mmCIF file of C-alpha atoms in Angstrom:
data_model
loop_
_atom_site.group_PDB
_atom_site.id
_atom_site.type_symbol
_atom_site.label_atom_id
_atom_site.label_comp_id
_atom_site.label_asym_id
_atom_site.label_seq_id
_atom_site.Cartn_x
_atom_site.Cartn_y
_atom_site.Cartn_z
ATOM 1 C CA UNK A 1 3.685 -22.086 -23.315
ATOM 2 C CA UNK A 2 6.472 -19.674 -22.387
ATOM 3 C CA UNK A 3 5.984 -16.049 -23.377
ATOM 4 C CA UNK A 4 8.179 -12.944 -23.610
ATOM 5 C CA UNK A 5 6.753 -10.537 -21.033
ATOM 6 C CA UNK A 6 7.784 -7.054 -19.918
ATOM 7 C CA UNK A 7 6.656 -5.860 -16.492
ATOM 8 C CA UNK A 8 6.661 -2.077 -16.147
ATOM 9 C CA UNK A 9 7.321 -1.016 -12.558
ATOM 10 C CA UNK A 10 9.653 -2.505 -9.939
ATOM 11 C CA UNK A 11 7.702 -1.820 -6.768
ATOM 12 C CA UNK A 12 6.312 -4.601 -4.616
ATOM 13 C CA UNK A 13 3.498 -5.318 -7.072
ATOM 14 C CA UNK A 14 5.621 -5.340 -10.222
ATOM 15 C CA UNK A 15 8.438 -7.381 -8.676
ATOM 16 C CA UNK A 16 5.917 -9.919 -7.363
ATOM 17 C CA UNK A 17 4.242 -10.235 -10.764
ATOM 18 C CA UNK A 18 7.649 -10.695 -12.428
ATOM 19 C CA UNK A 19 8.718 -13.345 -9.884
ATOM 20 C CA UNK A 20 5.574 -15.409 -10.364
ATOM 21 C CA UNK A 21 5.808 -15.236 -14.162
ATOM 22 C CA UNK A 22 9.503 -16.149 -14.204
ATOM 23 C CA UNK A 23 8.847 -19.029 -11.830
ATOM 24 C CA UNK A 24 6.337 -20.352 -14.357
ATOM 25 C CA UNK A 25 9.006 -20.408 -17.050
ATOM 26 C CA UNK A 26 8.237 -17.178 -18.919
ATOM 27 C CA UNK A 27 10.986 -14.918 -20.285
ATOM 28 C CA UNK A 28 10.432 -11.830 -18.138
ATOM 29 C CA UNK A 29 12.041 -8.390 -18.184
ATOM 30 C CA UNK A 30 11.365 -6.041 -15.261
ATOM 31 C CA UNK A 31 11.705 -2.393 -16.269
ATOM 32 C CA UNK A 32 11.812 0.710 -14.060
ATOM 33 C CA UNK A 33 13.620 4.040 -13.950
ATOM 34 C CA UNK A 34 14.814 3.232 -10.431
ATOM 35 C CA UNK A 35 16.172 0.135 -8.707
ATOM 36 C CA UNK A 36 13.566 -2.299 -7.300
ATOM 37 C CA UNK A 37 11.792 -1.083 -4.185
ATOM 38 C CA UNK A 38 13.055 2.517 -4.354
ATOM 39 C CA UNK A 39 9.749 4.331 -5.076
ATOM 40 C CA UNK A 40 6.434 3.948 -3.196
ATOM 41 C CA UNK A 41 7.394 0.529 -1.830
ATOM 42 C CA UNK A 42 10.377 2.072 -0.070
ATOM 43 C CA UNK A 43 8.439 4.447 2.141
ATOM 44 C CA UNK A 44 5.500 2.538 3.570
ATOM 45 C CA UNK A 45 4.861 1.403 7.131
ATOM 46 C CA UNK A 46 6.259 -2.073 6.463
ATOM 47 C CA UNK A 47 3.234 -4.086 7.591
ATOM 48 C CA UNK A 48 1.797 -7.063 5.700
ATOM 49 C CA UNK A 49 -1.708 -6.276 6.853
ATOM 50 C CA UNK A 50 -3.742 -9.473 7.096
ATOM 51 C CA UNK A 51 -6.180 -7.612 9.363
ATOM 52 C CA UNK A 52 -6.927 -4.881 6.775
ATOM 53 C CA UNK A 53 -10.055 -6.504 5.341
ATOM 54 C CA UNK A 54 -11.875 -3.161 5.255
ATOM 55 C CA UNK A 55 -10.476 -0.622 2.745
ATOM 56 C CA UNK A 56 -10.315 3.057 3.701
ATOM 57 C CA UNK A 57 -13.654 4.713 2.820
ATOM 58 C CA UNK A 58 -14.172 8.404 2.141
ATOM 59 C CA UNK A 59 -15.469 9.984 5.382
ATOM 60 C CA UNK A 60 -19.169 10.775 5.125
ATOM 61 C CA UNK A 61 -20.126 11.723 8.676
ATOM 62 C CA UNK A 62 -20.350 15.438 9.405
ATOM 63 C CA UNK A 63 -18.128 15.341 12.503
ATOM 64 C CA UNK A 64 -15.192 13.918 10.534
ATOM 65 C CA UNK A 65 -15.698 16.326 7.639
ATOM 66 C CA UNK A 66 -15.776 19.312 10.005
ATOM 67 C CA UNK A 67 -12.644 18.041 11.748
ATOM 68 C CA UNK A 68 -10.771 17.731 8.452
ATOM 69 C CA UNK A 69 -12.018 21.005 6.936
ATOM 70 C CA UNK A 70 -9.474 23.341 8.671
ATOM 71 C CA UNK A 71 -6.712 21.259 7.015
ATOM 72 C CA UNK A 72 -4.509 20.958 10.086
ATOM 73 C CA UNK A 73 -4.899 17.243 10.841
ATOM 74 C CA UNK A 74 -2.169 14.594 10.870
ATOM 75 C CA UNK A 75 -4.241 11.807 9.309
ATOM 76 C CA UNK A 76 -5.493 13.714 6.251
ATOM 77 C CA UNK A 77 -4.570 16.986 4.525
ATOM 78 C CA UNK A 78 -5.516 18.352 1.142
ATOM 79 C CA UNK A 79 -4.410 20.898 -1.424
ATOM 80 C CA UNK A 80 -6.901 22.707 -3.688
ATOM 81 C CA UNK A 81 -4.894 21.836 -6.793
ATOM 82 C CA UNK A 82 -4.807 18.179 -5.856
ATOM 83 C CA UNK A 83 -8.520 18.118 -5.073
ATOM 84 C CA UNK A 84 -9.318 19.790 -8.402
ATOM 85 C CA UNK A 85 -7.075 17.407 -10.353
ATOM 86 C CA UNK A 86 -8.824 14.397 -8.809
ATOM 87 C CA UNK A 87 -12.345 15.866 -8.539
ATOM 88 C CA UNK A 88 -14.025 13.183 -10.655
ATOM 89 C CA UNK A 89 -12.420 10.154 -8.969
ATOM 90 C CA UNK A 90 -12.895 11.706 -5.515
ATOM 91 C CA UNK A 91 -16.608 12.194 -6.175
ATOM 92 C CA UNK A 92 -16.868 8.536 -7.208
ATOM 93 C CA UNK A 93 -14.868 7.579 -4.092
ATOM 94 C CA UNK A 94 -17.369 9.444 -1.895
ATOM 95 C CA UNK A 95 -20.239 7.747 -3.732
ATOM 96 C CA UNK A 96 -18.749 4.256 -3.326
ATOM 97 C CA UNK A 97 -18.228 4.890 0.380
ATOM 98 C CA UNK A 98 -21.981 5.036 0.990
ATOM 99 C CA UNK A 99 -22.921 2.214 3.397
ATOM 100 C CA UNK A 100 -24.823 0.093 0.868
ATOM 101 C CA UNK A 101 -22.040 0.226 -1.734
ATOM 102 C CA UNK A 102 -19.252 -0.159 0.808
ATOM 103 C CA UNK A 103 -20.862 -3.320 2.206
ATOM 104 C CA UNK A 104 -20.620 -4.912 -1.263
ATOM 105 C CA UNK A 105 -17.017 -3.805 -1.749
ATOM 106 C CA UNK A 106 -15.649 -5.166 1.556
ATOM 107 C CA UNK A 107 -15.914 -8.937 0.839
ATOM 108 C CA UNK A 108 -14.440 -8.455 -2.634
ATOM 109 C CA UNK A 109 -11.507 -6.507 -1.209
ATOM 110 C CA UNK A 110 -11.120 -8.950 1.680
ATOM 111 C CA UNK A 111 -10.780 -11.857 -0.751
ATOM 112 C CA UNK A 112 -7.381 -10.406 -1.707
ATOM 113 C CA UNK A 113 -6.283 -9.498 1.810
ATOM 114 C CA UNK A 114 -7.026 -13.024 3.030
ATOM 115 C CA UNK A 115 -4.350 -14.350 0.640
ATOM 116 C CA UNK A 116 -1.558 -11.971 1.646
ATOM 117 C CA UNK A 117 0.398 -14.072 4.165
ATOM 118 C CA UNK A 118 0.215 -17.281 2.131
ATOM 119 C CA UNK A 119 1.422 -15.331 -0.915
ATOM 120 C CA UNK A 120 4.324 -13.609 0.850
ATOM 121 C CA UNK A 121 5.587 -16.751 2.605
ATOM 122 C CA UNK A 122 7.090 -18.556 -0.441
ATOM 123 C CA UNK A 123 8.634 -15.327 -1.702
ATOM 124 C CA UNK A 124 10.252 -14.637 1.676
ATOM 125 C CA UNK A 125 11.681 -18.156 1.637
ATOM 126 C CA UNK A 126 12.907 -17.906 -1.951
ATOM 127 C CA UNK A 127 14.516 -14.535 -1.212
ATOM 128 C CA UNK A 128 16.176 -15.703 2.009
ATOM 129 C CA UNK A 129 14.599 -12.692 3.711
ATOM 130 C CA UNK A 130 13.439 -14.216 7.000
ATOM 131 C CA UNK A 131 15.693 -11.874 8.981
ATOM 132 C CA UNK A 132 13.668 -8.873 7.806
ATOM 133 C CA UNK A 133 10.300 -10.231 8.934
ATOM 134 C CA UNK A 134 8.652 -10.376 12.352
ATOM 135 C CA UNK A 135 5.444 -12.263 13.101
ATOM 136 C CA UNK A 136 4.217 -10.678 16.329
ATOM 137 C CA UNK A 137 1.632 -8.292 14.905
ATOM 138 C CA UNK A 138 1.236 -4.589 15.595
ATOM 139 C CA UNK A 139 -0.556 -2.260 18.015
ATOM 140 C CA UNK A 140 -3.352 0.239 17.388
ATOM 141 C CA UNK A 141 -3.269 2.528 20.433
ATOM 142 C CA UNK A 142 -6.170 4.581 21.832
ATOM 143 C CA UNK A 143 -6.492 7.274 24.470
ATOM 144 C CA UNK A 144 -10.288 7.281 24.678
ATOM 145 C CA UNK A 145 -12.255 4.385 26.165
ATOM 146 C CA UNK A 146 -15.163 4.949 23.781
ATOM 147 C CA UNK A 147 -12.980 4.971 20.663
ATOM 148 C CA UNK A 148 -11.203 1.820 21.834
ATOM 149 C CA UNK A 149 -14.494 0.030 22.515
ATOM 150 C CA UNK A 150 -15.791 0.939 19.054
ATOM 151 C CA UNK A 151 -12.619 -0.331 17.417
ATOM 152 C CA UNK A 152 -12.758 -3.589 19.373
ATOM 153 C CA UNK A 153 -16.309 -4.083 18.116
ATOM 154 C CA UNK A 154 -15.001 -3.639 14.563
ATOM 155 C CA UNK A 155 -12.228 -6.126 15.310
ATOM 156 C CA UNK A 156 -14.717 -8.707 16.525
ATOM 157 C CA UNK A 157 -16.747 -8.283 13.335
ATOM 158 C CA UNK A 158 -13.596 -8.817 11.254
ATOM 159 C CA UNK A 159 -12.764 -11.879 13.329
ATOM 160 C CA UNK A 160 -16.176 -13.475 12.831
ATOM 161 C CA UNK A 161 -16.434 -12.699 9.095
ATOM 162 C CA UNK A 162 -12.846 -12.970 7.874
ATOM 163 C CA UNK A 163 -10.902 -14.956 10.471
ATOM 164 C CA UNK A 164 -8.843 -11.999 11.699
ATOM 165 C CA UNK A 165 -7.126 -12.593 15.049
ATOM 166 C CA UNK A 166 -6.680 -9.857 17.628
ATOM 167 C CA UNK A 167 -6.193 -9.266 21.336
ATOM 168 C CA UNK A 168 -7.700 -6.491 23.462
ATOM 169 C CA UNK A 169 -5.139 -4.723 25.657
ATOM 170 C CA UNK A 170 -6.074 -2.560 28.599
ATOM 171 C CA UNK A 171 -3.760 0.202 29.813
ATOM 172 C CA UNK A 172 -1.737 -2.128 32.032
ATOM 173 C CA UNK A 173 -1.267 -4.812 29.370
ATOM 174 C CA UNK A 174 -0.222 -2.149 26.865
ATOM 175 C CA UNK A 175 2.307 -0.728 29.325
ATOM 176 C CA UNK A 176 3.819 -4.183 29.804
ATOM 177 C CA UNK A 177 4.341 -4.566 26.050
ATOM 178 C CA UNK A 178 5.466 -0.982 25.443
ATOM 179 C CA UNK A 179 6.794 0.573 28.678
ATOM 180 C CA UNK A 180 8.319 3.557 26.838
ATOM 181 C CA UNK A 181 4.937 4.883 25.688
ATOM 182 C CA UNK A 182 3.635 7.805 27.712
ATOM 183 C CA UNK A 183 0.382 9.684 28.137
ATOM 184 C CA UNK A 184 -2.987 8.577 29.441
ATOM 185 C CA UNK A 185 -3.663 5.585 27.213
ATOM 186 C CA UNK A 186 -6.853 3.552 27.459
ATOM 187 C CA UNK A 187 -5.346 0.523 25.747
ATOM 188 C CA UNK A 188 -4.874 -0.949 22.297
ATOM 189 C CA UNK A 189 -5.943 -3.483 19.729
ATOM 190 C CA UNK A 190 -3.125 -5.972 19.212
ATOM 191 C CA UNK A 191 -3.540 -7.318 15.688
ATOM 192 C CA UNK A 192 -1.974 -10.775 15.868
ATOM 193 C CA UNK A 193 -1.894 -11.943 12.234
ATOM 194 C CA UNK A 194 0.119 -9.263 10.413
ATOM 195 C CA UNK A 195 3.838 -9.544 9.719
ATOM 196 C CA UNK A 196 6.098 -6.522 10.014
ATOM 197 C CA UNK A 197 9.197 -5.783 7.945
ATOM 198 C CA UNK A 198 12.261 -3.945 9.250
ATOM 199 C CA UNK A 199 13.254 -2.681 5.785
ATOM 200 C CA UNK A 200 10.355 -2.580 3.274
ATOM 201 C CA UNK A 201 12.531 -1.479 0.362
ATOM 202 C CA UNK A 202 15.040 -4.167 1.310
ATOM 203 C CA UNK A 203 12.358 -6.850 1.134
ATOM 204 C CA UNK A 204 11.356 -5.755 -2.371
ATOM 205 C CA UNK A 205 15.028 -5.767 -3.352
ATOM 206 C CA UNK A 206 15.388 -9.306 -1.966
ATOM 207 C CA UNK A 207 12.346 -10.409 -3.963
ATOM 208 C CA UNK A 208 13.944 -8.855 -7.060
ATOM 209 C CA UNK A 209 17.113 -10.892 -6.512
ATOM 210 C CA UNK A 210 14.936 -14.009 -6.224
ATOM 211 C CA UNK A 211 13.347 -13.022 -9.555
ATOM 212 C CA UNK A 212 16.789 -12.814 -11.150
ATOM 213 C CA UNK A 213 17.630 -16.238 -9.679
ATOM 214 C CA UNK A 214 14.619 -17.573 -11.610
ATOM 215 C CA UNK A 215 16.167 -16.272 -14.835
ATOM 216 C CA UNK A 216 14.502 -12.857 -14.913
ATOM 217 C CA UNK A 217 16.181 -9.712 -16.209
ATOM 218 C CA UNK A 218 16.068 -6.240 -14.643
ATOM 219 C CA UNK A 219 16.516 -3.147 -16.817
ATOM 220 C CA UNK A 220 16.854 0.235 -15.131
ATOM 221 C CA UNK A 221 15.875 2.910 -17.637
ATOM 222 C CA UNK A 222 13.292 5.592 -18.342
ATOM 223 C CA UNK A 223 10.255 4.597 -20.390
ATOM 224 C CA UNK A 224 10.006 7.021 -23.306
ATOM 225 C CA UNK A 225 7.204 5.507 -25.409
ATOM 226 C CA UNK A 226 5.183 2.347 -25.735
ATOM 227 C CA UNK A 227 2.961 1.029 -28.489
ATOM 228 C CA UNK A 228 1.342 -2.147 -29.699
ATOM 229 C CA UNK A 229 2.870 -3.761 -32.720
ATOM 230 C CA UNK A 230 2.456 -6.911 -34.707
ATOM 231 C CA UNK A 231 2.967 -9.795 -32.321
ATOM 232 C CA UNK A 232 3.087 -7.771 -29.136
ATOM 233 C CA UNK A 233 4.422 -4.552 -27.647
ATOM 234 C CA UNK A 234 7.345 -2.207 -28.188
ATOM 235 C CA UNK A 235 8.788 -0.040 -25.399
ATOM 236 C CA UNK A 236 11.285 2.688 -26.202
ATOM 237 C CA UNK A 237 13.560 3.345 -23.234
ATOM 238 C CA UNK A 238 16.564 5.499 -22.441
ATOM 239 C CA UNK A 239 18.619 2.292 -22.705
ATOM 240 C CA UNK A 240 17.212 1.298 -26.101
ATOM 241 C CA UNK A 241 14.070 -0.415 -27.415
ATOM 242 C CA UNK A 242 12.485 -3.516 -25.912
ATOM 243 C CA UNK A 243 9.763 -5.739 -27.318
ATOM 244 C CA UNK A 244 7.662 -8.563 -25.957
ATOM 245 C CA UNK A 245 4.514 -10.521 -26.627
ATOM 246 C CA UNK A 246 2.855 -9.261 -23.438
ATOM 247 C CA UNK A 247 3.120 -6.154 -21.274
ATOM 248 C CA UNK A 248 2.120 -5.744 -17.614
ATOM 249 C CA UNK A 249 1.336 -2.198 -16.507
ATOM 250 C CA UNK A 250 2.427 -1.972 -12.873
ATOM 251 C CA UNK A 251 3.681 1.585 -12.590
ATOM 252 C CA UNK A 252 1.613 2.480 -9.544
ATOM 253 C CA UNK A 253 0.461 6.116 -9.654
ATOM 254 C CA UNK A 254 2.145 6.625 -13.046
ATOM 255 C CA UNK A 255 -0.020 3.934 -14.670
ATOM 256 C CA UNK A 256 -2.807 6.412 -15.404
ATOM 257 C CA UNK A 257 -0.585 8.622 -17.558
ATOM 258 C CA UNK A 258 0.737 5.761 -19.673
ATOM 259 C CA UNK A 259 -2.691 4.214 -20.186
ATOM 260 C CA UNK A 260 -4.041 7.593 -21.274
ATOM 261 C CA UNK A 261 -1.404 7.619 -24.008
ATOM 262 C CA UNK A 262 -2.954 4.370 -25.238
ATOM 263 C CA UNK A 263 -6.421 5.924 -25.226
ATOM 264 C CA UNK A 264 -7.510 4.245 -21.975
ATOM 265 C CA UNK A 265 -9.069 6.225 -19.138
ATOM 266 C CA UNK A 266 -8.749 4.880 -15.594
ATOM 267 C CA UNK A 267 -9.910 7.114 -12.692
ATOM 268 C CA UNK A 268 -6.728 6.748 -10.670
ATOM 269 C CA UNK A 269 -5.827 9.358 -8.046
ATOM 270 C CA UNK A 270 -3.069 9.580 -5.433
ATOM 271 C CA UNK A 271 -2.798 9.869 -1.678
ATOM 272 C CA UNK A 272 0.674 11.105 -0.869
ATOM 273 C CA UNK A 273 2.568 10.315 2.315
ATOM 274 C CA UNK A 274 5.806 11.184 4.141
ATOM 275 C CA UNK A 275 8.223 9.514 6.511
ATOM 276 C CA UNK A 276 11.268 10.334 8.618
ATOM 277 C CA UNK A 277 13.557 8.153 10.776
ATOM 278 C CA UNK A 278 14.530 9.032 14.342
ATOM 279 C CA UNK A 279 16.688 7.748 17.128
ATOM 280 C CA UNK A 280 15.282 6.990 20.586
ATOM 281 C CA UNK A 281 16.018 9.245 23.529
ATOM 282 C CA UNK A 282 17.854 7.718 26.472
ATOM 283 C CA UNK A 283 17.036 4.073 27.135
ATOM 284 C CA UNK A 284 13.639 4.169 25.407
ATOM 285 C CA UNK A 285 12.755 1.231 23.207
ATOM 286 C CA UNK A 286 9.855 0.569 20.849
ATOM 287 C CA UNK A 287 9.050 -3.156 20.663
ATOM 288 C CA UNK A 288 6.189 -3.174 18.141
ATOM 289 C CA UNK A 289 4.832 -1.169 15.267
ATOM 290 C CA UNK A 290 2.503 1.337 16.984
ATOM 291 C CA UNK A 291 -0.275 3.395 15.397
ATOM 292 C CA UNK A 292 -1.633 6.404 17.286
ATOM 293 C CA UNK A 293 -5.114 5.721 15.925
ATOM 294 C CA UNK A 294 -6.923 8.848 17.083
ATOM 295 C CA UNK A 295 -4.233 11.123 15.649
ATOM 296 C CA UNK A 296 -3.273 9.260 12.487
ATOM 297 C CA UNK A 297 0.445 8.447 12.344
ATOM 298 C CA UNK A 298 2.490 5.292 12.875
ATOM 299 C CA UNK A 299 5.825 4.573 14.573
ATOM 300 C CA UNK A 300 7.819 1.579 13.350
ATOM 301 C CA UNK A 301 11.108 0.243 14.793
ATOM 302 C CA UNK A 302 13.013 -0.351 11.550
ATOM 303 C CA UNK A 303 16.645 -0.981 10.724
ATOM 304 C CA UNK A 304 17.128 2.678 9.778
ATOM 305 C CA UNK A 305 15.626 3.933 13.057
ATOM 306 C CA UNK A 306 12.142 4.651 14.342
ATOM 307 C CA UNK A 307 10.146 5.411 11.195
ATOM 308 C CA UNK A 308 7.359 7.968 11.575
ATOM 309 C CA UNK A 309 4.825 7.779 8.755
ATOM 310 C CA UNK A 310 2.080 10.335 8.171
ATOM 311 C CA UNK A 311 -1.487 9.823 7.019
ATOM 312 C CA UNK A 312 -2.695 10.820 3.550
ATOM 313 C CA UNK A 313 -2.245 14.043 1.588
ATOM 314 C CA UNK A 314 -4.542 14.759 -1.361
ATOM 315 C CA UNK A 315 -2.251 16.543 -3.786
ATOM 316 C CA UNK A 316 -0.990 16.316 -7.360
ATOM 317 C CA UNK A 317 1.451 13.462 -7.922
ATOM 318 C CA UNK A 318 4.500 15.535 -8.828
ATOM 319 C CA UNK A 319 3.794 18.628 -6.694
ATOM 320 C CA UNK A 320 6.599 19.723 -4.327
ATOM 321 C CA UNK A 321 6.527 18.294 -0.801
ATOM 322 C CA UNK A 322 4.541 20.050 1.935
ATOM 323 C CA UNK A 323 6.192 19.194 5.223
ATOM 324 C CA UNK A 324 3.755 20.707 7.730
ATOM 325 C CA UNK A 325 1.879 17.423 8.024
ATOM 326 C CA UNK A 326 5.059 15.563 8.985
ATOM 327 C CA UNK A 327 6.011 18.291 11.457
ATOM 328 C CA UNK A 328 2.579 18.021 13.082
ATOM 329 C CA UNK A 329 2.905 14.242 13.278
ATOM 330 C CA UNK A 330 6.356 14.535 14.863
ATOM 331 C CA UNK A 331 5.069 16.965 17.474
ATOM 332 C CA UNK A 332 2.289 14.593 18.494
ATOM 333 C CA UNK A 333 4.535 11.514 18.317
ATOM 334 C CA UNK A 334 7.007 13.045 20.770
ATOM 335 C CA UNK A 335 4.167 13.168 23.303
ATOM 336 C CA UNK A 336 3.645 9.424 22.938
ATOM 337 C CA UNK A 337 7.232 8.168 22.587
ATOM 338 C CA UNK A 338 10.611 9.823 23.374
ATOM 339 C CA UNK A 339 11.911 10.263 19.856
ATOM 340 C CA UNK A 340 15.529 11.329 19.522
ATOM 341 C CA UNK A 341 17.178 13.215 16.694
ATOM 342 C CA UNK A 342 16.176 13.032 13.037
ATOM 343 C CA UNK A 343 18.357 10.535 11.170
ATOM 344 C CA UNK A 344 17.517 11.333 7.523
ATOM 345 C CA UNK A 345 18.900 14.294 5.609
ATOM 346 C CA UNK A 346 15.392 15.112 4.376
ATOM 347 C CA UNK A 347 11.909 13.577 4.628
ATOM 348 C CA UNK A 348 10.803 10.901 2.171
ATOM 349 C CA UNK A 349 7.740 11.547 0.008
ATOM 350 C CA UNK A 350 5.723 9.001 -1.959
ATOM 351 C CA UNK A 351 2.291 8.495 -3.488
ATOM 352 C CA UNK A 352 -0.222 5.679 -3.194
ATOM 353 C CA UNK A 353 -2.196 4.826 -6.366
ATOM 354 C CA UNK A 354 -5.894 4.778 -5.430
ATOM 355 C CA UNK A 355 -9.136 3.912 -7.223
ATOM 356 C CA UNK A 356 -12.649 5.277 -6.557
ATOM 357 C CA UNK A 357 -13.986 1.887 -5.422
ATOM 358 C CA UNK A 358 -10.935 1.157 -3.215
ATOM 359 C CA UNK A 359 -10.068 -2.034 -5.148
ATOM 360 C CA UNK A 360 -6.960 -2.548 -7.307
ATOM 361 C CA UNK A 361 -6.997 -3.098 -11.044
ATOM 362 C CA UNK A 362 -5.828 -6.618 -11.897
ATOM 363 C CA UNK A 363 -6.345 -8.377 -15.215
ATOM 364 C CA UNK A 364 -6.386 -7.943 -19.003
ATOM 365 C CA UNK A 365 -7.285 -4.798 -20.918
ATOM 366 C CA UNK A 366 -10.166 -5.581 -23.311
ATOM 367 C CA UNK A 367 -9.307 -4.737 -26.895
ATOM 368 C CA UNK A 368 -5.561 -4.515 -26.173
ATOM 369 C CA UNK A 369 -4.119 -7.940 -26.803
ATOM 370 C CA UNK A 370 -1.298 -8.852 -24.449
ATOM 371 C CA UNK A 371 -1.790 -5.819 -22.167
ATOM 372 C CA UNK A 372 -2.362 -6.575 -18.480
ATOM 373 C CA UNK A 373 -2.921 -4.384 -15.427
ATOM 374 C CA UNK A 374 -1.646 -4.645 -11.857
ATOM 375 C CA UNK A 375 -1.957 -1.300 -10.068
ATOM 376 C CA UNK A 376 -4.255 0.805 -7.901
ATOM 377 C CA UNK A 377 -3.665 -0.944 -4.565
ATOM 378 C CA UNK A 378 -3.974 2.240 -2.504
ATOM 379 C CA UNK A 379 -2.539 1.777 0.979
ATOM 380 C CA UNK A 380 -1.953 -1.953 0.493
ATOM 381 C CA UNK A 381 0.460 -2.461 -2.404
ATOM 382 C CA UNK A 382 3.102 -3.777 -0.028
ATOM 383 C CA UNK A 383 0.590 -6.199 1.484
ATOM 384 C CA UNK A 384 -1.042 -7.328 -1.760
ATOM 385 C CA UNK A 385 1.867 -7.458 -4.244
ATOM 386 C CA UNK A 386 2.562 -11.207 -3.987
ATOM 387 C CA UNK A 387 -1.146 -12.152 -4.072
ATOM 388 C CA UNK A 388 -1.576 -9.938 -7.135
ATOM 389 C CA UNK A 389 1.408 -11.585 -8.812
ATOM 390 C CA UNK A 390 0.053 -15.061 -8.129
ATOM 391 C CA UNK A 391 -3.438 -14.256 -9.454
ATOM 392 C CA UNK A 392 -2.267 -12.356 -12.530
ATOM 393 C CA UNK A 393 0.147 -15.150 -13.476
ATOM 394 C CA UNK A 394 -2.738 -17.619 -13.296
ATOM 395 C CA UNK A 395 -4.800 -15.402 -15.617
ATOM 396 C CA UNK A 396 -1.958 -14.894 -18.090
ATOM 397 C CA UNK A 397 -1.478 -18.653 -18.277
ATOM 398 C CA UNK A 398 -5.189 -19.184 -18.948
ATOM 399 C CA UNK A 399 -5.866 -20.869 -15.602
ATOM 400 C CA UNK A 400 -8.871 -20.285 -13.393
ATOM 401 C CA UNK A 401 -7.635 -17.820 -10.739
ATOM 402 C CA UNK A 402 -7.844 -18.792 -7.079
ATOM 403 C CA UNK A 403 -10.519 -16.159 -6.389
ATOM 404 C CA UNK A 404 -13.126 -14.365 -8.494
ATOM 405 C CA UNK A 405 -11.328 -11.591 -10.378
ATOM 406 C CA UNK A 406 -14.301 -9.841 -11.967
ATOM 407 C CA UNK A 407 -14.397 -7.175 -9.198
ATOM 408 C CA UNK A 408 -10.887 -6.053 -10.204
ATOM 409 C CA UNK A 409 -11.294 -5.753 -13.974
ATOM 410 C CA UNK A 410 -10.110 -2.525 -15.599
ATOM 411 C CA UNK A 411 -13.374 -1.833 -17.476
ATOM 412 C CA UNK A 412 -15.555 -1.788 -14.332
ATOM 413 C CA UNK A 413 -15.427 1.996 -14.012
#
């Protein structure tokens, strides 16, 4: 039976949910203050990460904690205000990263990751977005032989348990693939399964056009209030009121605030990130997405230039940008690849919505009829949006979802 449904949030997750629901014949409105793909989905590394079957745990070994403590690293930085704001969720995150708990989380998380390529493929086709997508994987580069060997052991474990495909590259093989890289490099892990996207925001925008082609409606306006009412939900917006039988909360890091207004507490916290685009100096060329694994940044050859993305910053969602982390990443990146001039007027800043057990929130809200959740994907919203849309649409239609969804319920915390 067709329903009136409003999806709040037009990032990769929200657009994917809206597309799947519209394709099933529902009357769907997609609502966001910005155009589709212009917030967090715009600024990511642009990798559909089929290999990412292990979520990012909180570091628990003393060597890593001592390395991070001076707060000068590229891969992770923190601000006291941000740490204080997220103290409760961060403590739970540390607790869930203990080996025994993490071992239970990995297969649950991997069950989503394993669906990512099959879920993206029909949306890419429907959106006519093949030109944005490459299927030659990406490179995780190492300088140290020991670190590379340890990572290859991890890769082999992922291959045997979850069907991940990879190739070990020594220094010579890496140089053949990426002759413009410099420095004493030991080699790389070439992840073979992932797809890379030359314009992440453009892919979300293409998916949004495919949603409209299915009869969906996009409203760009600020959400001012929302409340349950007889027969469904009412949303007051800067463009006027909207109402629907069902409401999907897919506002990424802003989901926590709106759920709190409904009396629901979800321990969501953010990891912020930055990017900047660059030209290439001289005749240099970057052929693949390349992560400098021991430093913690990524270089991606996108349509807008070579995108440099930083690691994570633990800070309040709306705090002003702190650009030292990006500057440090740029300094190290120039030692690996001959970056040219900066191409953007100013750096981009975004925030990843994270949960203490590293798994997204997908499913109904108990006691709130017609309210559904699709947020908290951490580093992998771009990867997992279409799979989330497929699974949530199955649940909304009363079908048995393709995988067990109990690990992702909102009341698990």
